[in-house]
Amino acid sequence: MSEFNLSAAAPTECTRDASQWLMRLQEEDVSEADIAEWLKWCADVENLKAFDDVQRLYDQLRAVEPAERDKFMHLANVAQRPVSVRVRLAEYVTRLFDMGVSRVAAPIVAVLLSVAAGAWWYFAPTSIDAGDYVAARGDQEMLTLADQSHVTLGGETEVSSHFSARVRLVELRKGEAFFEVRHDSARPFVVTANGITVTAVGTKFNVRRADNRTVVVVAEGAVDVSTSEPPVVQPGVENVIGDGSPSTPVRVRAGQQAVREPGHRGLIVSDIDPLAATAWREGRLAYIMEPLGSVIEDVNRYASRRIVVSDPRVNEMTFTGTIFRDHIDNWAMTLVGAFPIVAVPSPDGSVQLSMRPAAR
Amino acid sequence: MTDNNARDSPLKGSPDVADDNAAKVKRLFDDHNRTLLSFLRARLHNEAEARDVAQEAYVRLLELDNLNVIGFQRAYLFRIAANLAVDRLRHRTTHEAVSSDKFFDAICDDRSPEREAMAGQELALMRNVLLELPEKCRNAFLWHVFEGQSTVQIGSRLHMSDRMVRIYIAQALALCRARLDNAQSGVRLR
């Protein structure tokens, strides 16, 4: 048999939607609104056919003979077949943003989208998986998006993409990703992450979320970064902090980083060595004066032994240094000499970090 | 107006109302039976039980005094069916014999053939496809499909939300389906 044509074998949107629906409908608490939404989706006979096809395969696999089942279970915990570049050529037919979003409005739409993203899953599950990409803990994934932009995902990272004729929208939901954006001035490339929006036309930059902190580092070209603050109402006080609207974008150039700290509304822009910030792609995590909490969150995306911090003061200490992926499992133990902390291995394989009790 | 008839008549089985209900149920059946069965298969994973529960749902509708009182009949049909499916899953006894109600003999003429098992070659292809997936995604799929673990169980095992587990499983399933379709449209496997 000849080689598979990757693009032809990538699931169609219809099949992806059908699979999502199959999983959703199986939940015991599926709501009437969900069922109504599903029925609306099924009104298109092509969708219903795709649903029945996916359902049939699902049931056929569940019903295989025990000997075949064993063969399948042997695949659990086997390393992923090495593929140097995973090409996902699925055609993203996202009807969402084909409504004439101008370049100025694109970040606003992106912010609104990220605010609504949580609820969105329930209301429009047929569109959210247009391009969901996930790298497992300890893994690194290289993707080529539909526009030929490249994205490298760090460990335990989730992104989703929604491309249209007017805007290329990517949401970094978790973890860290390095973007090499294909130049297209007519179609801005917009990344949203934890209340910030990065708008690029053609450039290379890294976005990292850790411990509620978001860091954008530009390796080549420049990007515009803006923040949005969800409204916070303090009980008993007649004030609203933040209104959810995006701030004026800040231009961040190659060799600079923009940091959004939890609890701060603005962005802190400073100079940085972009090679250090993107060294994770070569198996090194490098930091200068980084809060330990966000370092630990990064390490946890790669290490097989999870680090659990049981005292928030540990997170506030600052760390400078380089962590090598090859030795990452033992890194927590090396902190003991450098910081006033104790590390205790747990029976579940994790390591508990807490403050060293003061000497008497 | 049949609505008034129903309210005036103390008789449940008043012929007018019964005929009227039967016509409405027949319409619901014609319009929605295919989706209802798809829905029930997704919940029960058993063709016979899906048909059984669908039939029971129609019977419940037929037994109602007057279907006009129910505002949105389609939603009601699916709600009854969903509830019956939940009961069925809780008890999961050997399914009862399908009743030979004349009503259903008349309208149930689309019995589909038994689902055939997959060929060994197709299963081998599925295993190859699964190996292309990241380990977590593949494990979630295997544990769910072949060991029957719930998305919540898998989520706690993989330190992630059950929502994410659903996405993983759906991704794996969609890829398997696409590759199988691709293989079947190219070289026939049997």
XYZ file of C-alpha atoms in Angstrom:
550
model
C 0.000 0.000 0.000
C 1.304 3.421 -0.859
C 2.104 6.030 1.744
C -0.755 7.876 3.291
C -1.362 11.332 2.032
C -1.200 13.263 5.283
C -3.464 16.077 4.252
C -6.107 13.733 2.926
C -5.947 11.610 6.064
C -6.283 14.491 8.499
C -9.733 14.449 10.067
C -12.227 16.819 8.517
C -13.864 19.423 10.702
C -17.028 17.392 10.479
C -15.322 14.281 11.880
C -13.614 16.256 14.648
C -16.911 17.822 15.650
C -18.589 14.428 15.559
C -15.963 12.973 17.910
C -16.311 15.877 20.319
C -20.063 15.476 20.328
C -19.840 11.753 20.916
C -17.771 12.374 24.032
C -20.038 15.184 25.184
C -23.293 13.268 24.746
C -22.023 10.350 26.796
C -21.847 12.355 29.972
C -24.589 11.552 32.380
C -25.349 15.223 33.024
C -25.631 16.264 29.383
C -28.024 19.211 29.395
C -31.088 19.814 27.283
C -29.357 22.838 25.821
C -26.491 20.580 24.709
C -28.902 18.134 23.149
C -30.713 20.946 21.363
C -27.379 22.258 20.084
C -26.424 18.794 18.936
C -29.750 18.338 17.124
C -29.171 21.602 15.355
C -25.757 20.334 14.286
C -27.319 17.045 13.139
C -29.751 18.881 10.887
C -26.919 18.768 8.363
C -27.106 15.153 7.169
C -23.374 15.132 6.520
C -22.786 15.871 10.198
C -25.186 13.162 11.309
C -23.486 10.684 9.007
C -20.086 11.628 10.435
C -21.486 11.192 13.931
C -22.819 7.710 13.123
C -19.491 6.769 11.483
C -17.462 7.873 14.502
C -19.937 6.196 16.826
C -19.693 2.944 14.872
C -15.900 2.926 15.015
C -16.006 3.696 18.731
C -18.345 0.759 19.384
C -16.411 -1.569 17.087
C -13.198 -0.827 18.956
C -14.894 -1.316 22.301
C -16.163 -4.682 21.143
C -12.874 -6.214 19.920
C -11.902 -9.707 21.042
C -9.783 -9.963 24.209
C -6.688 -10.994 22.223
C -6.968 -7.866 20.049
C -7.662 -5.752 23.107
C -4.386 -6.927 24.637
C -2.546 -5.892 21.487
C -4.016 -2.418 21.837
C -3.187 -2.165 25.522
C 0.455 -2.930 24.710
C 0.555 0.487 23.079
C -0.050 2.231 26.397
C 3.045 3.979 27.745
C 5.010 3.349 24.561
C 6.938 6.407 23.382
C 5.378 8.331 20.555
C 6.644 7.282 17.171
C 9.358 9.820 16.378
C 8.154 12.330 13.830
C 10.561 15.238 13.359
C 7.922 17.731 12.327
C 4.324 16.936 12.857
C 2.468 18.488 10.021
C -1.132 19.181 10.598
C -2.524 20.223 7.256
C -6.146 20.220 8.249
C -8.016 22.956 6.482
C -9.237 25.306 9.175
C -12.596 26.332 7.945
C -13.251 28.809 10.692
C -16.272 30.777 9.766
C -15.873 32.695 13.021
C -13.708 35.601 12.046
C -14.676 36.039 8.453
C -16.624 39.123 9.320
C -14.254 41.855 8.381
C -12.232 42.284 11.531
C -9.800 45.118 10.963
C -6.231 44.975 12.206
C -7.026 47.463 14.929
C -10.056 45.540 16.093
C -8.382 42.145 15.948
C -6.763 42.335 19.411
C -10.058 43.483 20.924
C -11.869 40.587 19.381
C -9.093 38.304 20.575
C -9.416 39.535 24.143
C -13.187 39.185 24.103
C -12.678 35.715 22.778
C -10.261 34.711 25.494
C -12.668 36.036 28.135
C -15.463 34.006 26.649
C -13.343 30.940 25.995
C -14.432 29.075 29.112
C -18.114 29.418 28.438
C -17.546 28.894 24.763
C -16.894 25.194 25.122
C -20.438 24.723 26.265
C -22.108 26.944 23.755
C -20.151 26.204 20.632
C -18.264 22.945 21.037
C -18.410 22.510 17.296
C -15.954 25.316 16.686
C -13.490 25.309 19.569
C -11.563 22.286 18.384
C -10.862 23.765 14.983
C -7.213 23.273 15.883
C -6.394 22.044 19.357
C -2.801 21.074 19.912
C -1.422 19.519 23.050
C 2.068 18.525 24.126
C 2.216 16.079 27.009
C 4.408 16.517 30.077
C 8.058 16.176 29.172
C 7.262 16.366 25.470
C 7.986 18.961 22.871
C 5.886 19.248 19.736
C 6.595 21.062 16.499
C 3.579 22.108 14.504
C 3.140 23.683 11.149
C -0.040 25.694 11.048
C -2.236 26.131 7.999
C -0.428 29.373 7.058
C 2.973 27.613 7.273
C 3.859 29.397 10.517
C 5.763 27.133 12.889
C 4.967 26.649 16.544
C 7.081 24.713 19.023
C 5.129 23.600 22.077
C 6.928 23.066 25.379
C 5.948 20.324 27.815
C 2.377 20.222 29.106
C 1.267 22.946 26.753
C -2.094 23.541 25.140
C -2.851 25.882 22.266
C -5.814 26.226 19.988
C -5.954 28.034 16.681
C -8.767 29.690 14.797
C -7.720 30.906 11.396
C -9.799 32.905 8.998
C -9.259 35.081 5.959
C -8.768 38.120 8.203
C -6.944 37.010 11.308
C -4.793 34.160 12.537
C -5.804 33.628 16.125
C -3.975 31.345 18.560
C -4.803 30.909 22.216
C -2.062 29.702 24.560
C -4.098 28.018 27.249
C -1.271 26.517 29.195
C 2.501 26.211 29.151
C 4.937 27.762 26.712
C 5.248 28.090 22.975
C 7.691 29.579 20.479
C 6.094 31.110 17.396
C 7.796 31.572 14.037
C 5.207 33.548 12.172
C 4.898 33.481 8.417
C 4.744 37.077 7.144
C 1.267 38.125 6.058
C 0.528 41.795 6.617
C -3.076 41.358 5.538
C -3.737 38.796 8.224
C -2.291 39.557 11.661
C -1.168 36.684 13.848
C -2.685 37.168 17.304
C -1.750 35.152 20.389
C -3.806 35.454 23.576
C -2.582 34.177 26.937
C -3.789 34.882 30.437
C -5.166 38.359 29.762
C -2.509 39.540 27.342
C -2.680 39.823 23.603
C 0.341 39.668 21.303
C -0.124 40.862 17.750
C 2.507 40.046 15.132
C 2.680 40.255 11.406
C 5.798 38.208 10.739
C 8.290 37.609 13.528
C 9.648 35.130 16.079
C 8.597 35.277 19.687
C 8.068 33.139 22.768
C 5.070 33.221 25.109
C 5.195 31.515 28.493
C 2.546 31.199 31.187
C 3.662 30.123 34.628
C 2.272 30.712 38.092
C -0.157 33.325 36.738
C 2.751 35.246 35.240
C 2.931 35.740 31.489
C 6.176 36.493 29.656
C 6.535 37.468 26.006
C 10.080 37.431 24.594
C 10.774 38.678 21.075
C 13.598 36.944 19.206
C 13.173 38.615 15.834
C 11.145 41.574 14.542
C 8.621 43.209 16.858
C 5.181 42.562 18.312
C 2.472 44.663 19.923
C 1.431 43.522 23.391
C -1.661 44.694 25.241
C -3.334 43.598 28.449
C -6.862 43.328 29.587
C -8.014 43.258 33.159
C -11.125 41.356 34.099
C -13.367 43.615 36.186
C -12.871 43.167 39.942
C -15.527 44.472 42.281
C -14.551 44.832 45.923
C -17.431 44.104 48.249
C -18.797 47.201 49.987
C -16.680 49.534 47.903
C -18.074 51.497 44.984
C -15.207 50.850 42.639
C -14.491 48.599 39.758
C -10.865 47.886 38.939
C -10.301 47.122 35.301
C -13.065 47.048 32.767
C -11.993 44.152 30.582
C -10.990 46.451 27.738
C -7.559 46.106 26.163
C -4.856 48.603 27.073
C -2.937 50.619 24.498
C -0.549 48.174 22.838
C 3.125 48.366 23.758
C 5.645 47.704 21.016
C 8.165 45.045 22.097
C 11.239 44.592 19.890
C 13.803 41.843 19.360
C 15.895 41.392 22.498
C 13.118 42.641 24.767
C 10.587 40.960 26.968
C 7.193 42.075 28.245
C 6.128 40.607 31.580
C 2.691 40.672 33.110
C 2.883 39.941 36.830
C -0.168 38.675 38.707
C -1.891 41.551 40.501
C -0.283 44.194 38.287
C -2.244 45.832 35.546
C 0.534 46.991 33.267
C 3.353 45.338 31.401
C 6.990 45.512 32.418
C 9.236 45.769 29.374
C 12.961 45.099 29.745
C 15.989 43.901 27.763
C 16.759 40.196 27.734
C 18.850 37.633 25.884
C 16.296 35.930 23.640
C 18.580 32.926 23.189
C 18.362 32.196 26.910
C 14.601 32.608 26.934
C 14.150 30.152 24.108
C 16.844 27.681 25.182
C 14.086 25.325 26.361
C 13.849 24.195 22.771
C 17.367 22.795 23.111
C 16.679 21.185 26.458
C 17.771 23.984 28.805
C 15.634 26.183 31.011
C 17.544 29.415 31.720
C 16.480 32.098 34.171
C 17.657 35.406 35.517
C 15.988 36.636 38.687
C 12.856 34.581 38.063
C 10.312 33.928 40.838
C 10.905 30.353 41.997
C 7.176 29.607 41.726
C 7.174 30.171 37.978
C 10.447 28.220 37.573
C 8.878 25.280 39.414
C 5.814 25.443 37.212
C 8.075 25.258 34.149
C 10.080 22.369 35.574
C 6.867 20.497 36.319
C 6.028 20.592 32.636
C 9.063 18.437 31.934
C 10.022 16.458 35.042
C 8.584 13.033 35.730
C 8.687 13.771 39.486
C 6.259 16.556 40.231
C 7.332 19.341 42.600
C 4.678 20.402 45.078
C 5.157 23.640 47.009
C 3.513 23.538 50.393
C 4.594 27.015 51.557
C 3.845 30.055 49.351
C 7.017 31.788 50.578
C 9.004 29.282 48.508
C 7.373 30.633 45.323
C 8.462 34.171 46.093
C 12.201 33.502 46.221
C 14.143 34.408 43.079
C 16.126 31.973 41.006
C 18.975 32.580 38.588
C 20.538 29.678 36.737
C 20.169 27.051 34.049
C 18.357 23.757 34.444
C 19.201 20.918 32.075
C 16.372 18.670 30.972
C 18.556 15.589 31.373
C 18.927 16.242 35.085
C 15.601 17.863 35.708
C 14.252 15.143 37.999
C 16.927 15.852 40.574
C 16.795 19.627 40.328
C 14.462 20.056 43.322
C 17.011 18.349 45.546
C 19.749 20.760 44.437
C 17.679 23.703 45.690
C 18.136 22.584 49.261
C 21.721 23.809 49.445
C 21.010 27.164 47.802
C 17.755 28.144 49.500
C 16.420 27.891 53.054
C 14.067 25.128 52.079
C 13.595 21.422 52.695
C 12.683 18.862 50.044
C 10.817 15.730 51.097
C 10.053 12.920 48.628
C 6.449 11.671 48.812
C 5.326 8.081 48.327
C 3.521 9.122 45.122
C 6.858 10.111 43.561
C 6.453 13.864 43.950
C 8.772 16.119 45.943
C 7.352 18.443 48.611
C 9.105 21.785 49.096
C 8.636 23.807 52.274
C 10.574 26.428 54.247
C 13.331 25.149 56.486
C 12.276 25.717 60.108
C 14.342 28.494 61.715
C 17.305 27.146 63.740
C 16.988 27.483 67.492
C -59.771 22.556 19.201
C -58.327 19.287 20.434
C -56.805 21.069 23.394
C -60.253 21.745 24.812
C -61.416 18.237 23.989
C -58.659 16.807 26.076
C -59.383 19.014 29.038
C -63.099 18.224 28.896
C -62.679 14.535 28.445
C -61.955 12.534 31.616
C -61.115 9.570 29.446
C -57.444 8.949 28.867
C -58.072 6.656 25.958
C -60.598 8.861 24.220
C -60.337 7.711 20.603
C -59.994 11.215 19.176
C -57.106 12.124 21.416
C -55.434 8.752 20.995
C -55.583 9.026 17.212
C -54.291 12.540 17.412
C -51.403 11.467 19.646
C -50.576 8.549 17.414
C -50.348 10.875 14.435
C -48.066 13.239 16.351
C -45.840 10.454 17.579
C -45.665 9.068 14.076
C -44.486 12.474 12.909
C -41.889 12.727 15.653
C -40.748 9.272 14.692
C -40.477 10.170 11.011
C -38.617 13.382 11.698
C -36.357 12.408 14.537
C -36.001 8.658 14.844
C -32.628 8.566 13.151
C -31.135 11.199 15.449
C -32.858 9.671 18.465
C -31.216 6.325 17.720
C -27.828 7.997 17.171
C -28.258 9.763 20.484
C -29.193 6.561 22.301
C -26.378 4.575 20.717
C -23.970 7.206 22.012
C -25.398 6.753 25.492
C -25.903 2.998 25.551
C -23.424 1.555 23.036
C -25.849 -1.173 22.197
C -28.024 -1.232 19.127
C -30.782 -3.400 20.604
C -30.993 -1.388 23.779
C -31.008 1.878 21.839
C -33.981 0.676 19.801
C -35.652 -0.647 22.903
C -35.342 2.630 24.767
C -36.429 4.644 21.730
C -39.542 2.511 21.502
C -40.244 2.948 25.189
C -39.934 6.710 24.791
C -42.512 6.696 21.992
C -44.818 4.550 24.130
C -44.537 7.111 26.937
C -45.531 9.821 24.502
C -48.461 7.765 23.235
C -49.675 7.274 26.767
C -49.853 10.983 27.488
C -53.330 12.436 27.748
C -52.643 14.933 25.060
C -49.374 15.697 23.412
C -50.453 19.270 22.684
C -49.872 20.140 26.305
C -46.218 19.458 25.850
C -44.749 22.648 24.516
C -41.810 21.304 22.655
C -42.374 17.721 21.689
C -38.952 16.982 20.259
C -37.170 18.191 23.379
C -39.596 16.163 25.462
C -38.973 13.025 23.432
C -35.205 13.369 23.899
C -35.566 14.100 27.597
C -37.683 10.992 28.158
C -35.195 8.958 26.145
C -32.214 10.393 28.052
C -33.856 9.555 31.371
C -34.727 6.049 30.260
C -31.142 5.576 29.083
C -29.813 6.651 32.474
C -32.130 4.141 34.182
C -31.016 1.508 31.748
C -27.345 2.139 32.457
C -27.950 2.018 36.197
C -29.664 -1.345 36.020
C -27.943 -2.794 32.964
C -29.803 -6.055 33.228
C -30.223 -8.334 30.281
C -32.416 -6.304 28.062
C -36.073 -7.100 27.940
C -37.606 -8.677 24.944
C -38.701 -6.160 22.368
C -42.444 -5.873 22.510
C -44.335 -6.662 19.388
C -46.603 -3.687 19.517
C -48.466 -3.341 16.270
C -47.777 0.361 16.183
C -44.073 -0.273 16.004
C -44.338 -3.184 13.653
C -45.967 -0.726 11.329
C -43.343 1.980 11.553
C -40.093 0.199 12.453
C -38.988 -1.045 9.101
C -35.446 0.271 9.069
C -33.748 -2.354 11.201
C -30.080 -1.999 10.421
C -27.869 -5.068 10.069
C -25.719 -6.073 13.012
C -22.545 -4.079 13.231
C -19.806 -6.152 11.727
C -16.542 -6.647 13.549
C -13.435 -4.928 12.230
C -10.958 -6.878 10.145
C -7.569 -7.684 11.610
C -5.897 -5.499 9.012
C -8.047 -2.557 9.998
C -7.231 -3.073 13.646
C -3.517 -3.139 12.802
C -3.949 0.157 10.955
C -5.664 1.630 14.025
C -2.713 0.582 16.183
C -0.320 2.318 13.813
C -2.379 5.473 13.898
C -2.436 5.452 17.701
C 1.354 5.229 17.792
C 1.540 8.573 16.030
C -0.228 10.247 18.918
C 1.486 11.740 21.960
C 1.623 9.260 24.803
C -0.913 10.991 27.027
C -3.441 11.325 24.279
C -2.966 7.683 23.298
C -3.122 6.411 26.869
C -6.317 8.349 27.545
C -7.895 6.802 24.455
C -6.742 3.257 25.283
C -7.814 3.412 28.912
C -11.191 4.779 27.965
C -12.029 2.578 24.994
C -10.427 -0.718 25.973
C -10.556 -0.578 29.768
C -13.758 1.416 30.125
C -12.260 4.050 32.410
C -14.253 7.255 32.791
C -12.878 10.603 31.692
C -12.826 11.694 35.337
C -10.733 8.669 36.357
C -8.317 9.270 33.499
C -8.157 12.972 34.324
C -6.992 12.324 37.857
C -4.501 9.769 36.563
C -3.021 12.261 34.088
C -3.369 15.382 36.262
C -5.727 17.128 33.885
C -9.352 18.114 33.631
C -11.887 15.603 32.355
C -12.667 18.181 29.681
C -9.107 17.883 28.405
C -9.384 14.084 28.519
C -12.492 14.315 26.351
C -10.603 16.462 23.869
C -7.767 13.933 23.786
C -10.049 10.974 23.243
C -12.023 12.816 20.581
C -8.800 13.780 18.793
C -7.605 10.182 18.750
C -10.974 8.909 17.604
C -11.262 11.500 14.827
C -7.783 10.622 13.565
C -8.585 6.888 13.589
C -11.821 7.500 11.715
C -10.099 9.678 9.115
C -7.327 7.151 8.496
C -9.764 4.300 8.244
C -11.863 6.218 5.715
C -8.720 7.060 3.797
C -7.611 3.436 3.711
C -11.054 2.190 2.747
C -11.450 4.693 -0.049
C -8.056 3.824 -1.489
C -7.204 0.154 -1.282
C -10.092 -2.025 -0.209
C -9.004 -3.884 2.834
C -11.105 -6.950 2.339
